[in-house]
Coordinates of N, CA and C in Angstrom, one line a residue:
X1 N 53.2 82.5 103.9 CA 53.6 83.6 103.0 C 54.8 84.4 103.5
X2 N 54.9 84.6 104.8 CA 56.0 85.4 105.3 C 57.3 84.6 105.1
X3 N 57.2 83.3 105.4 CA 58.4 82.5 105.3 C 58.9 82.4 103.8
X4 N 58.0 82.4 102.9 CA 58.4 82.4 101.5 C 59.1 83.7 101.1
X5 N 58.5 84.8 101.5 CA 59.1 86.1 101.2 C 60.5 86.2 101.8
X6 N 60.7 85.7 103.0 CA 62.0 85.8 103.6 C 63.0 84.9 102.9
X7 N 62.6 83.7 102.4 CA 63.4 82.8 101.7 C 63.8 83.5 100.3
X8 N 62.9 84.1 99.7 CA 63.1 84.8 98.4 C 64.1 85.9 98.6
X9 N 63.9 86.7 99.6 CA 64.8 87.8 99.9 C 66.2 87.3 100.2
X10 N 66.4 86.2 100.9 CA 67.7 85.6 101.2 C 68.4 85.3 99.9
X11 N 67.6 84.7 99.0 CA 68.2 84.3 97.7 C 68.5 85.5 96.8
X12 N 67.7 86.5 96.9 CA 68.0 87.8 96.2 C 69.3 88.4 96.6
X13 N 69.6 88.3 97.9 CA 70.8 88.9 98.5 C 72.0 88.1 98.5
X14 N 71.9 86.8 98.0 CA 73.0 85.9 98.1 C 73.2 85.2 96.7
X15 N 73.9 85.8 95.8 CA 74.1 85.3 94.5 C 74.9 83.9 94.5
X16 N 75.8 83.8 95.4 CA 76.5 82.5 95.5 C 75.6 81.3 95.8
X17 N 74.7 81.6 96.8 CA 73.7 80.6 97.2 C 72.8 80.2 96.0
X18 N 72.4 81.2 95.2 CA 71.6 81.0 94.1 C 72.3 80.1 93.1
X19 N 73.6 80.3 92.9 CA 74.3 79.5 91.9 C 74.5 78.1 92.4
X20 N 74.8 77.9 93.7 CA 74.9 76.6 94.3 C 73.6 75.8 94.2
X21 N 72.5 76.5 94.6 CA 71.2 75.8 94.5 C 70.8 75.4 93.1
X22 N 71.1 76.3 92.2 CA 70.8 76.0 90.7 C 71.6 74.9 90.2
X23 N 72.9 74.8 90.6 CA 73.8 73.7 90.2 C 73.3 72.4 90.8
X24 N 72.9 72.4 92.1 CA 72.4 71.2 92.7 C 71.1 70.8 92.1
X25 N 70.3 71.7 91.8 CA 69.0 71.3 91.1 C 69.2 70.7 89.8
X26 N 70.1 71.3 89.0 CA 70.4 70.7 87.7 C 71.0 69.3 87.8
X27 N 71.9 69.1 88.8 CA 72.5 67.8 89.0 C 71.4 66.8 89.3
X28 N 70.5 67.2 90.2 CA 69.4 66.3 90.6 C 68.5 65.9 89.4
X29 N 68.1 66.9 88.6 CA 67.3 66.6 87.4 C 68.0 65.7 86.4
X30 N 69.3 66.0 86.2 CA 70.1 65.2 85.2 C 70.2 63.8 85.7
X31 N 70.3 63.5 87.0 CA 70.4 62.2 87.6 C 69.0 61.5 87.5
X32 N 67.9 62.2 87.8 CA 66.6 61.5 87.9 C 65.8 61.5 86.7
X33 N 66.1 62.4 85.7 CA 65.2 62.5 84.5 C 66.1 62.4 83.3
X34 N 66.7 61.2 83.1 CA 67.5 60.9 81.9 C 66.6 60.9 80.7
X35 N 67.2 61.0 79.6 CA 66.4 60.9 78.3 C 65.7 59.6 78.2
X36 N 66.3 58.5 78.7 CA 65.7 57.2 78.6 C 64.5 57.1 79.5
X37 N 64.6 57.7 80.7 CA 63.4 57.7 81.6 C 62.3 58.5 81.0
X38 N 62.6 59.7 80.6 CA 61.5 60.6 80.0 C 60.9 59.9 78.8
X39 N 61.7 59.3 77.9 CA 61.2 58.6 76.8 C 60.3 57.4 77.2
X40 N 60.7 56.7 78.3 CA 59.9 55.6 78.8 C 58.5 56.1 79.3
X41 N 58.6 57.2 80.1 CA 57.3 57.8 80.6 C 56.4 58.2 79.5
X42 N 56.9 58.9 78.5 CA 56.1 59.3 77.3 C 55.5 58.2 76.6
X43 N 56.4 57.1 76.4 CA 55.9 55.9 75.6 C 54.8 55.3 76.4
X44 N 54.9 55.1 77.7 CA 53.9 54.5 78.5 C 52.6 55.4 78.5
X45 N 52.8 56.7 78.5 CA 51.6 57.6 78.5 C 50.9 57.4 77.2
X46 N 51.6 57.5 76.0 CA 50.9 57.3 74.8 C 50.3 56.0 74.5
X47 N 51.0 54.9 75.0 CA 50.4 53.6 74.9 C 49.1 53.5 75.7
X48 N 49.1 54.1 76.9 CA 47.9 54.1 77.7 C 46.7 54.8 77.1
X49 N 47.0 55.9 76.4 CA 46.0 56.6 75.7 C 45.4 55.8 74.6
X50 N 46.2 55.1 73.9 CA 45.7 54.2 72.8 C 44.9 53.1 73.4
X51 N 45.2 52.6 74.5 CA 44.5 51.4 75.1 C 43.3 51.8 75.9
X52 N 43.4 52.9 76.7 CA 42.3 53.2 77.6 C 41.7 54.6 77.4
X53 N 42.3 55.4 76.7 CA 41.8 56.8 76.6 C 42.4 57.6 77.7
X54 N 42.2 59.0 77.7 CA 42.9 59.8 78.7 C 42.3 59.7 80.1
X55 N 43.1 59.8 81.1 CA 42.8 59.8 82.5 C 43.5 60.9 83.2
X56 N 43.1 61.3 84.3 CA 43.8 62.4 85.1 C 45.1 61.9 85.6
X57 N 45.2 60.7 86.1 CA 46.4 60.2 86.7 C 46.7 58.7 86.4
X58 N 47.9 58.4 86.1 CA 48.2 57.0 85.8 C 48.9 56.3 87.0
X59 N 49.0 55.0 87.0 CA 49.5 54.3 88.1 C 51.0 54.5 88.3
X60 N 51.7 55.0 87.2 CA 53.1 55.3 87.4 C 53.4 56.7 88.0
X61 N 52.3 57.4 88.4 CA 52.5 58.6 89.2 C 52.7 59.9 88.5
X62 N 52.6 59.9 87.1 CA 52.8 61.1 86.4 C 51.4 61.6 86.0
X63 N 51.1 62.8 86.3 CA 49.8 63.4 85.9 C 49.8 63.8 84.4
X64 N 48.7 63.6 83.8 CA 48.6 63.9 82.4 C 49.1 65.3 82.1
X65 N 48.7 66.3 82.9 CA 49.1 67.7 82.7 C 50.6 67.9 82.7
X66 N 51.3 67.1 83.6 CA 52.7 67.2 83.7 C 53.4 66.7 82.4
X67 N 53.0 65.6 81.9 CA 53.6 65.1 80.7 C 53.3 65.9 79.5
X68 N 52.2 66.5 79.4 CA 51.7 67.3 78.3 C 52.4 68.6 78.1
X69 N 53.1 69.1 79.2 CA 53.7 70.4 79.1 C 54.9 70.4 78.2

């Protein structure tokens, strides 16, 4: 808990770092979660529901709760 509070405080005091981290996070998401990939994950999820019914976790590593958000 103390380490988290120190990290948050550093971010609060350093707007440039927040901007850099935000930009880096956005780049990472844009590279790893393309619309094609998300569409593929959703398609696989819905197909599995039709075939097997709902489960907590699928073999492709996406939890049902994560996709449903």
